[in-house]
Coordinates of C-alpha atoms and ligand atoms in Angstrom, one line a residue:
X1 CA 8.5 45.1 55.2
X2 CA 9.5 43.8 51.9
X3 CA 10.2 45.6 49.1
X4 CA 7.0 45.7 46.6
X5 CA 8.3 46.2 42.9
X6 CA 4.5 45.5 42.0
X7 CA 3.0 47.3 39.2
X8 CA 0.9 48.8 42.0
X9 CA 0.2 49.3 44.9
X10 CA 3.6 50.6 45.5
X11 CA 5.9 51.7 48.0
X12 CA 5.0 54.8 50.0
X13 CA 6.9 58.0 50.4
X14 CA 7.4 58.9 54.0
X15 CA 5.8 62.5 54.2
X16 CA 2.5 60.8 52.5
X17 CA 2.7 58.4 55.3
X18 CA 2.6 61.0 57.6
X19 CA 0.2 63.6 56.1
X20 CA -2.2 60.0 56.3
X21 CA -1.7 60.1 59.9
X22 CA -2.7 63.8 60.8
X23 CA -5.7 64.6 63.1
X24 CA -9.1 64.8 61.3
X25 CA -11.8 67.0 61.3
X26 CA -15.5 65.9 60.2
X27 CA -15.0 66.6 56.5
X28 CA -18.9 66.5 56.0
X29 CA -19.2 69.9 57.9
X30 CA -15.8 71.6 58.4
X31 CA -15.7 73.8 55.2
X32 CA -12.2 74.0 54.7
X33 CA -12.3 70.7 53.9
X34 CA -14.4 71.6 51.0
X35 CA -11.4 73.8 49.8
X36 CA -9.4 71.2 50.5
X37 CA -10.9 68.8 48.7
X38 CA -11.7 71.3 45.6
X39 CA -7.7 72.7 45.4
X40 CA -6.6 68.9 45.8
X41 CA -8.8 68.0 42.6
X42 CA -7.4 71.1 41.0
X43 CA -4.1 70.5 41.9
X44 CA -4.5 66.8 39.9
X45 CA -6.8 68.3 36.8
X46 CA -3.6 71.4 36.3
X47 CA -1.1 67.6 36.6
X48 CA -3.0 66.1 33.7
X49 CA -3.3 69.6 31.8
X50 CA -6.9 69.7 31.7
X51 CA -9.3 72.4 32.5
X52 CA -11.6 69.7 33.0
X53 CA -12.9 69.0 36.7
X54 CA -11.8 66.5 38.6
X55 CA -13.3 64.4 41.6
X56 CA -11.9 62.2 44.2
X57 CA -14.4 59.2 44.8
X58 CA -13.8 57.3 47.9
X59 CA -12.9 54.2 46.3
X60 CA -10.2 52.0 44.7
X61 CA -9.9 52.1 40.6
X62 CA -12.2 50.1 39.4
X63 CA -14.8 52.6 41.3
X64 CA -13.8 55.3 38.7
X65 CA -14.0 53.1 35.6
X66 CA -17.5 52.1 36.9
X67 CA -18.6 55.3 37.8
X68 CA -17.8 56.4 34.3
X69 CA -20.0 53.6 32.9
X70 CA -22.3 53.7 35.0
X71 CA -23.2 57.6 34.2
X72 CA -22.6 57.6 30.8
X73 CA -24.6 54.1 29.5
X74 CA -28.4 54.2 29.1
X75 CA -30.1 51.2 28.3
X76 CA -29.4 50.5 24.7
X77 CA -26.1 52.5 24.3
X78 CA -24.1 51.4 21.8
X79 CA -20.5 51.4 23.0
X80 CA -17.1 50.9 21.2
X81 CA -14.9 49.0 23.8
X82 CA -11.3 48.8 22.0
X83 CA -9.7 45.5 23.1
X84 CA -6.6 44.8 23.2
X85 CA -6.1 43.7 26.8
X86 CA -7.2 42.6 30.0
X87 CA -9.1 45.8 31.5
X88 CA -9.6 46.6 28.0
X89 CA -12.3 43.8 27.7
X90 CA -13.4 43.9 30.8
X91 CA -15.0 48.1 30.3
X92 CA -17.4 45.8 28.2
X93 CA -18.5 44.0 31.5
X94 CA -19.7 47.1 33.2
X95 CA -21.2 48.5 29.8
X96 CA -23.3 45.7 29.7
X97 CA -24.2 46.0 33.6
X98 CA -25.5 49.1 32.9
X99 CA -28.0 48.0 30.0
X100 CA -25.5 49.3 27.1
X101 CA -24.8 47.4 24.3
X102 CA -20.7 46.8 23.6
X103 CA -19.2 46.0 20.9
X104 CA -15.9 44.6 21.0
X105 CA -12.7 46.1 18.5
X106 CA -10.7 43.6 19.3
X107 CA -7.2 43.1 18.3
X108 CA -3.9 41.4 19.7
X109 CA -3.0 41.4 23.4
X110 CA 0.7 41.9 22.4
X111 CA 0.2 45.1 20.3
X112 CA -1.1 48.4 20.4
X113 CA -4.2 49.2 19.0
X114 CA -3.2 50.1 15.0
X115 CA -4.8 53.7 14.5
X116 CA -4.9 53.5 11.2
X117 CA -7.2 50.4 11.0
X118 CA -9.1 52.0 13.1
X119 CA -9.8 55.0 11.3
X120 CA -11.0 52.3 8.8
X121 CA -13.3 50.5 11.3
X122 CA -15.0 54.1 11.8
X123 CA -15.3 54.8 8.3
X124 CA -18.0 51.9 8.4
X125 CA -19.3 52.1 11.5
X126 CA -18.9 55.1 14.3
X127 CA -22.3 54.8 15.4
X128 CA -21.6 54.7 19.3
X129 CA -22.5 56.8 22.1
X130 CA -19.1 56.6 23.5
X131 CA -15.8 54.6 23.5
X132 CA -13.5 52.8 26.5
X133 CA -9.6 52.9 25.9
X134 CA -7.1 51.6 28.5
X135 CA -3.7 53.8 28.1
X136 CA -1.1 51.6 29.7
X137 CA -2.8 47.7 30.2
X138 CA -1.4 46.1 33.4
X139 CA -1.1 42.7 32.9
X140 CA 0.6 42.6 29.6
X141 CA 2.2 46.5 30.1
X142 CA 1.0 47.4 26.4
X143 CA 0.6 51.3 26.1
X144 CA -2.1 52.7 24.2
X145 CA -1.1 55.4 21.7
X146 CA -4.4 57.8 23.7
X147 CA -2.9 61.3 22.1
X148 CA -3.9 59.7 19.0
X149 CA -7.0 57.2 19.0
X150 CA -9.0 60.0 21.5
X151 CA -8.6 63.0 18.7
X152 CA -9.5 60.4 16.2
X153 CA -12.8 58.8 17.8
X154 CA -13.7 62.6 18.6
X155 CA -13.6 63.5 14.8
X156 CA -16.5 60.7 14.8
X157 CA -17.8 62.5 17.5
X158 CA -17.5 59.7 20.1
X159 CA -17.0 60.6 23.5
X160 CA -13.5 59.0 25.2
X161 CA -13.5 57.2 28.2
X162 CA -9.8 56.7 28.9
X163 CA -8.5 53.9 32.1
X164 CA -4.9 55.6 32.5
X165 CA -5.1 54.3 36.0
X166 CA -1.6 52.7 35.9
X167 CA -0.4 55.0 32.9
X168 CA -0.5 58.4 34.0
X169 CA 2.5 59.8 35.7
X170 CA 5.0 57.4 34.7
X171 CA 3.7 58.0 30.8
X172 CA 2.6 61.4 29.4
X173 CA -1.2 62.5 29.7
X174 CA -2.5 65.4 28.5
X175 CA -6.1 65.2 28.5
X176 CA -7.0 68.4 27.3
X177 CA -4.8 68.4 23.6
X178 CA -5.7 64.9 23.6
X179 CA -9.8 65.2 24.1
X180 CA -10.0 62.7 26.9
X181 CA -13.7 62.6 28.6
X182 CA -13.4 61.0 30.9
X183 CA -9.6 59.8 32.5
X184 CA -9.6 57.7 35.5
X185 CA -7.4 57.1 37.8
X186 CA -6.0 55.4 41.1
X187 CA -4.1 56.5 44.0
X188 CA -1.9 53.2 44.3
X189 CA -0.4 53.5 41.1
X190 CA 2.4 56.4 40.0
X191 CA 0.8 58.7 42.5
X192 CA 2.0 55.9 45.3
X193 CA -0.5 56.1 48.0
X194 CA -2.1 53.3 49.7
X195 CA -5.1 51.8 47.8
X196 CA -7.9 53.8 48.2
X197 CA -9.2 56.5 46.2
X198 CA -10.0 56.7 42.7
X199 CA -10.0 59.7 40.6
X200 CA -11.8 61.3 37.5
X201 CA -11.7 64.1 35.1
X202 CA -15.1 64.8 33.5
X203 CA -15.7 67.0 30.4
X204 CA -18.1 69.4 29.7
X205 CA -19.2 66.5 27.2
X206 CA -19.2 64.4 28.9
X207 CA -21.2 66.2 31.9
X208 CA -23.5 67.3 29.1
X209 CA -24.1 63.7 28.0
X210 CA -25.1 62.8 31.9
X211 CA -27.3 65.4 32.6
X212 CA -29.0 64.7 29.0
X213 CA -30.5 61.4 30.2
X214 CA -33.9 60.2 29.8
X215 CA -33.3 57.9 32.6
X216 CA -31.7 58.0 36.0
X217 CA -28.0 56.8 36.8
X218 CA -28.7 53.3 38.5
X219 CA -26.6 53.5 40.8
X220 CA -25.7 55.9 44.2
X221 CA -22.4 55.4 44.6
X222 CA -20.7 55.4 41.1
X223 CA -23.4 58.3 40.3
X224 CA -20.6 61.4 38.9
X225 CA -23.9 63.5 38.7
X226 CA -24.1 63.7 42.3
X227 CA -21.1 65.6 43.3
X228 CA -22.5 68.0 40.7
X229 CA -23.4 70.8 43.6
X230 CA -20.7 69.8 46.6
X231 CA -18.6 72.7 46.6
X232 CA -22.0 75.5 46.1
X233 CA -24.3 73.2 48.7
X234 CA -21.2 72.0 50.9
X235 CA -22.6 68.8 50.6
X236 CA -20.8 65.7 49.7
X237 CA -22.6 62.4 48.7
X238 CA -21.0 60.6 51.1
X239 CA -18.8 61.2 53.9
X240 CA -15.2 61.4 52.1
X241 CA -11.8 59.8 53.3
X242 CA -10.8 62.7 55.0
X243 CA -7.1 60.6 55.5
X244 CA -6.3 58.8 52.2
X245 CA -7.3 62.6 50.6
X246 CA -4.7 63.9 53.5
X247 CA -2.2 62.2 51.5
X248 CA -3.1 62.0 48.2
X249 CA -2.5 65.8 48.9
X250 CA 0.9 65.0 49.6
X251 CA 1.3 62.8 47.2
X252 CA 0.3 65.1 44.2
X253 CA 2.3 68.2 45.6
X254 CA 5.7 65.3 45.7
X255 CA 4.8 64.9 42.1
X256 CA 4.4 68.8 41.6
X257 CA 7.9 69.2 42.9
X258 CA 9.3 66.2 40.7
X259 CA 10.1 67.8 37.3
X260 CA 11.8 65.0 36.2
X261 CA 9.9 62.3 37.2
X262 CA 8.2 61.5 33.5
X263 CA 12.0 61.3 32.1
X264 CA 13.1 58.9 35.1
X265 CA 10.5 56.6 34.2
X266 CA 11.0 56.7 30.3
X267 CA 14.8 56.2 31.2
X268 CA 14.5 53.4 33.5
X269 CA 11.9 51.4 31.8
X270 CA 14.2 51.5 28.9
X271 CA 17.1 50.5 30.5
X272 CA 14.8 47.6 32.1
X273 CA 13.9 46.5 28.9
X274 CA 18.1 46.1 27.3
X275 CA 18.5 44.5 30.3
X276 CA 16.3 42.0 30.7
X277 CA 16.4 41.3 26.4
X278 CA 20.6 41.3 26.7
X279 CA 20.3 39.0 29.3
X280 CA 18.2 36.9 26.5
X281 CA 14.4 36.7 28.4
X282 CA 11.8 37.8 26.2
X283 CA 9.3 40.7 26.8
X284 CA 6.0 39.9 26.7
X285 CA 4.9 42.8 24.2
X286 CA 6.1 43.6 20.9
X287 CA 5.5 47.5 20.9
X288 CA 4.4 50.5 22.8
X289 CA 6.0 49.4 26.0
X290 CA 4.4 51.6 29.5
X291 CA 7.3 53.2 31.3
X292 CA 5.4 51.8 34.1
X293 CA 5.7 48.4 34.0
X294 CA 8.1 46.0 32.8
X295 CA 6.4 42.1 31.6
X296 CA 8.4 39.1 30.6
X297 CA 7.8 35.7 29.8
X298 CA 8.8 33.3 32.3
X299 CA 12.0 31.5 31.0
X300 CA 11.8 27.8 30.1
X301 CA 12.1 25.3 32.8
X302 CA 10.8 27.2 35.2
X303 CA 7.4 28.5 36.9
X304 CA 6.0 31.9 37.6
X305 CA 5.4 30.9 40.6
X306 CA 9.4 29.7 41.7
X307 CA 10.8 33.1 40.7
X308 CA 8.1 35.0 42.6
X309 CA 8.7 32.8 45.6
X310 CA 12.5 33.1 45.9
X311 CA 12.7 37.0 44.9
X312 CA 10.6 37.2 48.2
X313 CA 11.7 34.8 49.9
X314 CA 15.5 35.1 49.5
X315 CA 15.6 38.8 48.6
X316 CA 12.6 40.2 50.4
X317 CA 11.4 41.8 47.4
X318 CA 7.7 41.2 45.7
X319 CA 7.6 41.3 42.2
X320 CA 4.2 40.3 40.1
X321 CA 3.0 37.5 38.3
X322 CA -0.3 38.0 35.7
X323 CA -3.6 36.9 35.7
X324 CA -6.4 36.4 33.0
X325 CA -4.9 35.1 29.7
X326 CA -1.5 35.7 30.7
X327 CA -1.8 33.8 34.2
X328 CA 1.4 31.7 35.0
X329 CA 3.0 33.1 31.5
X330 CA 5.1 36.4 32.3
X331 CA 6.7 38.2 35.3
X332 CA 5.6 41.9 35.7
X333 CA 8.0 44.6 37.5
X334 CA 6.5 47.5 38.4
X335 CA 8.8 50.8 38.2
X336 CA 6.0 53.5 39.0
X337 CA 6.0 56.2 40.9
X338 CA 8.0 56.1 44.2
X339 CA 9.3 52.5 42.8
X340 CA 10.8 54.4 39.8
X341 CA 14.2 54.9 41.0
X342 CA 18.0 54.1 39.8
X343 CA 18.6 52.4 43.5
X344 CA 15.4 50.4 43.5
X345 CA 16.0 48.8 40.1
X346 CA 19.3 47.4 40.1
X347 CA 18.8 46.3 43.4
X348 CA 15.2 44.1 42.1
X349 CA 17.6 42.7 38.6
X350 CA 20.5 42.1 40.9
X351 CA 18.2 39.8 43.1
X352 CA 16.5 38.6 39.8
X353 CA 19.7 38.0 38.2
X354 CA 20.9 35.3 41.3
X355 CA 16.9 34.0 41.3
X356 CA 17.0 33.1 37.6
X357 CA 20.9 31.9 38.0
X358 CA 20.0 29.5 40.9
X359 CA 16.7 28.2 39.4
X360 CA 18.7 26.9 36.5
X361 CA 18.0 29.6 33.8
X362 CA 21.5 30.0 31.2
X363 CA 21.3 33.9 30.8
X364 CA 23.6 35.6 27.8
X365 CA 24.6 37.8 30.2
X366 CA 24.1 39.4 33.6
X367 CA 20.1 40.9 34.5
X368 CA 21.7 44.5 35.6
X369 CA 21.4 48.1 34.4
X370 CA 25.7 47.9 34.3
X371 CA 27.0 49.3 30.8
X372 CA 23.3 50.2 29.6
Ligands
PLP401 C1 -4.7 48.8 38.9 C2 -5.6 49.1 37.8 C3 -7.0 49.3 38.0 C4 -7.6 49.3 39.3 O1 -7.9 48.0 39.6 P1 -7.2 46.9 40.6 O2 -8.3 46.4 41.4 O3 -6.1 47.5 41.3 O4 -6.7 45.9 39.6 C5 -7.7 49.6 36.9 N1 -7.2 49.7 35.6 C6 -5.9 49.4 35.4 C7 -5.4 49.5 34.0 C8 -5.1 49.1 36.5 O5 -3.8 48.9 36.3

C-alpha cells in the first residue's frame, strides 16, 4: 500500500480494521444492534457537544448533505447558500433539486466568509427558511468561522445547515454553543474509516421544521424523518452497514481516548504551513486555514500532475491535486485524523522536498518541519 496523505479518505488505524472484520449478526432484527447503533450515535452527538440526536445513514457524505436538503426544502423555500467554495456552491445544486429556491452569498474562494458583511446582508434581507455553510472547504482548505456565522444567522432566525464533513475533529465543533441544525459528517475524513457512512446531528428545529411540512420528503433514502421511530419500533429504514458501523465504533471510541488529538492537528497544520511558505511555495488561501488540510499552488514550471506522479511514484505516497475552479492550480495534503501525525508529515515534505528539487523547482530553503 502506499501511503495516502489525501485530505480523505485516509489511512486506517489497525483496531478499526479489525472491528470491520468481526462476525455479523442481522442488524435488522438482533436488538442489541439497536443499542448499538443508538450508543454509537451518542457516543458521536457527546464528541460534537451536542444534545442533539445523531443518525448514521448508510452512505458516503454527500448522502448527509442531501439528506439535509432534501428534508428540510419545500417547493419554493428560499434558501441562503453562503459561497465561498466548492461544496459551498454546490448545497445550491441539491436545494434546487428539491424545488427550493437558493440564493447565492457569494464571496472569494480564498477567504473566509466576512461576518460582519454579513450581518449587513441580513439587515436587508434574512427572509430564508434556512441557510447552508461548509466549515472547512476541501479543495481550497478555507475554514469557515461556524461558532460565529451559525449564532448570527439564528438571531435572524434562520436554521443552519453546517457541511463540517472534513472539518470536524481536526478543527473545533461545538454544535450545541454554536446552534448548528443540522452538522454532517463523513466517516473517511478525521474519524479515518473507510468511505462509507455519513453522519448527522438534527435539532429539535430542525426536526420541528420537517415534521411541519405541507408536503412529503421526495425522497426514501435521504428522508431523516424516517428513522424518526427506529429505536421505539426496532425498525430501521433500511438494512444498516452492520460492518462500516462496527468500526466507526472503533473509530469514535480511538478519538474518545485521544485528548490531544485537536492540538496535534492545530500544531501540525501550522508547522505545515512555515514550512511550506519558508521554503517560498505559496498557500493557496489567504486566511482561516483548516487544520485539516494543507493547499498550495503548484510552483512555476511545473504541473500538478508531475508532482503527484513522482510523490507516488518515487515515494509511494499519494498526495491530492483539486478539482472545480482550482483543477491543475494547487496541491492539497491532507493531515486528518489517523494522517495527523509528527512521523507521517516529515516523512510526506521530506519526499516533497526531493520531488520539487528534482522537477526543477529553486526552493529558499528545505520543505521539512526541522527548526519550526
Ligand atoms: C469529502 C467531503 C464531502 C463528501 O464528499 P466526497 O464525495 O468525498 O467528495 C462533503 N463535503 C466536504 C466539505 C468534503 O470534504
Amino acid at each position: 500500500m502506499y501511503k495516502m496523505m489525501t485530505p480523505g479518505p485516509t489511512m486506517v488505524a489497525e483496531n478499526v480494521r479489525k472491528a470491520r472484520s468481526l462476525e455479523t449478526g442481522n442488524p435488522d432484527l438482533d436488538m442489541d444492534f439497536y443499542e448499538f447503533y443508538r450508543d454509537t450515535c451518542k457516543l458521536y452527538s457527546e464528541l460534537l457537544h451536542t444534545k442533539n440526536e445523531s443518525l448514521i445513514l448508510s452512505g458516503e457524505g454527500i448522502l448527509g448533505l442531501e439528506a439535509a436538503i432534501a428534508s428540510l426544502t419545500e417547493p419554493g423555500d428560499r434558501v441562503l447558500v453562503l459561497d465561498n467554495g466548492v461544496f459551498g456552491r454546490g448545497f445550491a445544486d441539491f436545494v434546487s433539486i428539491y424545488g427550493g429556491n437558493p440564493v447565492l452569498y457569494t464571496t472569494d474562494y480564498k477567504r473566509t466568509i466576512d461576518v460582519e458583511a454579513l450581518k449587513d446582508y441580513l439587515e436587508k434581507d434574512s427572509d430564508f427558511k434556512y441557510a447552508t455553510v461548509v466549515h472547512c472547504d476541501t479543495p481550497s482548505g478555507m475554514l469557515n468561522d461556524i461558532s460565529e456565522i451559525c449564532p448570527l444567522l439564528k438571531e435572524y432566525g434562520i436554521v443552519t445547515v453546517v457541511d463540517s464533513v472534513s472539518g470536524m475533529f481536526g478543527n473545533e465543533v461545538d454544535v450545541d454553543a454554536w446552534q448548528i441544525d443540522i452538522l454532517c459528517g463523513g466517516s473517511q475524513k478525521a474519524i479515518s474509516c473507510p468511505i462509507g457512512l455519513t453522519l448527522v446531528t438534527v435539532s429539535d428545529a430542525a426536526k420541528k421544521m420537517m415534521e411541519n411540512r405541507k408536503q412529503p420528503v421526495a425522497s426514501f433514502y435521504a428522508n431523516l424523518l424516517t428513522f424518526k421511530h427506529y429505536y421505539t419500533d426496532k425498525w430501521f429504514p433500511y438494512s444498516m452497514p452492520i460492518s462500516d458501523i462496527y468500526g466507526l465504533r472503533q473509530a469514535l471510541e480511538n478519538i474518545k481516548e485521544d485528548t490531544e488529538m485537536q492540538k496535534r492537528h492545530e500544531e501540525i497544520a501550522k508547522k505545515t504551513r512555515t514550512a511550506l511558505t519558508r521554503a517560498g511555495l505559496t498557500l493557496y488561501g489567504e486566511n482561516g486555514y483548516s487544520n485539516t488540510v494543507t493547499v498550495f499552488r503548484v510552483p512555476q514550471g511545473v504541473t500538478a500532475q508531475q508532482i503527484l506522479k513522482k510523490m507516488l511514484e518515487d515515494y509511494n505516497i499519494m498526495l491530492a491535486g483539486s478539482f472545480d475552479v482550482m483543477a491543475g492550480e494547487v496541491i492539497r495534503i491532507g493531515h486528518m485524523g489517523y494522517n495527523c501525525t509528527e512521523e507521517n508529515m516529515t516523512e510526506t515534505l521530506e519526499a516533497l522536498d526531493s520531488v520539487l528539487r528534482k522537477l526543477g523547482v529553486l526552493l529558499n530553503a528545505p520543505v521539512s518541519f526541522a527548526g519550526i
